[in-house]
Amino acid sequence: MRKPPPFQSQYEAAGSLAEKVAADGAYCVGAISAFSGDEARSADEVFLEQNARFQAHIADAEALDALQAELVFSLDRLTAEVSADLDSFRGLTLREKMAGWTSRQRMWRMYTERVREAPVIERLLELLTKSDALARLIAGQRATIIERHRAAERGLVDIVEQRRRLVDSIDIARLKMKELNAKALTTQGRIGVYGNRAHWEQMETERRALKAEAEQISAREHEMRDDSQRRERFIGLFQSFVDSANGRIAACNVLLRKLMIDVEERLIIYQAQVDTDRPGMKMRIKPELFPDIAAPIGLFEKGMLVAQDLERRKSRADLEFAGRFPAYAEPLPETSGAPLIDTARRRLRFSLPFLRS
C-alpha cells in the first residue's frame, strides 16, 4: 500500500481545484440552459470550443474526486497509525512492573497516567478536526453538484424535446414535398392532353407553383436537418456532462459514507482510550465544535457507538470505497472478523489494541 502525501497540502489542492471545478461547472450549466439552434458562428466552431471546455471540466472533476478519495484514504491511514500506537499500551513498562512489586494500585495508576499523557488523544482530536473539514468540502461539493445536475438535466430535456419536435417537422416537410411533387407530376402529365392552350398554360403555372413550393419546403427541410444534426452533437456533449455530474454525486455519497463511518471508528478509539467521565474529556468532542460530522458525534454523546456493529459497516463501506476508487483497495486480511477492540484482556482498563488490516 502506497504512503499517502501530507494531508494539508492535499486538502489545499482539493480546495483550489474545487473552486475551479465549481466555476467551470457553472459555465457548462449556463451553456446548456442558454443553448439555441441559432448561432452567428459555424456549428463546428461553437461545438469544438464548448467540447474542449466541457471535457476539461469533466477531467478536472474526476481529478477532484480522486483528490477527495486520497484525503479520505489518508485519514484512514493516520487512524491506523494511531491504532497501531495503542498497542504499545497493552503491556506494562519495567518501571510500572517494579512499582507493582510494592503496590498494584500504584502500578495501575502509573499505567493510567502514561496512557492519558500520551499524544494519542491530541492526534485523535486532530483527526476529527481534519475529518470535519473534509466532510465540509465533500458535502459542499455534493450540494453544488446536485443543484447543477438538476439544472443541466432540465436544460437537456428541453433541448431533446426541441429536437424531437424538429424531427417531427422534418417528417411533415418530407411528406408535404412528396405530395407537391406528385401533384406537379400529375399536372405536367395533363398538359397537352386535356383542354385548350389557355388551360395548358394555367396548368403549367400551377405546376411551376407546386414545384416552387416543394423547393421552398425542401430548402427549409435541409435547414431543419442541419439544425437537428447540430443539436444531436450538442445533446451528446451535454449528456456526458449530466452523466458525469450523476457519477460525481454517487462518488460523494461513497466518500461521505466511508468518512462518517471512519469518524465513528475514531470516536470509539477516543472513547476507549480515555476516561470520558473525567471532567472536560467528553466536552472536547461536541457537535457544535465539529458541525460537519455532528451525526456520529451525536451517537458518541449518547454512548450509542458499538465497536462490533461498526466492524461490519466499516467493512462494507471499505468495499464500496475500493469499488469506486480501485487505487485505494486493500488486500483482504488473513483473518476475517477480527474485532476492532480486543475485550479479552479486561484487567487493563485502557488495554485497547485496534486490529486492522
Short mmCIF file of C-alpha atoms in Angstrom, two decimals, residues 21 202 213 267-268 338 343 352:
data_model
loop_
_atom_site.label_atom_id
_atom_site.label_comp_id
_atom_site.label_asym_id
_atom_site.label_seq_id
_atom_site.Cartn_x
_atom_site.Cartn_y
_atom_site.Cartn_z
CA VAL A 21 -14.49 22.97 -10.94
CA GLN A 202 -52.86 27.63 -66.49
CA GLU A 213 -43.42 25.44 -53.06
CA LEU A 267 -14.65 8.24 18.28
CA ILE A 268 -14.67 4.65 19.51
CA ALA A 338 -11.13 -9.63 13.80
CA THR A 343 -12.01 -7.07 25.03
CA LEU A 352 -7.28 -1.32 23.61
#
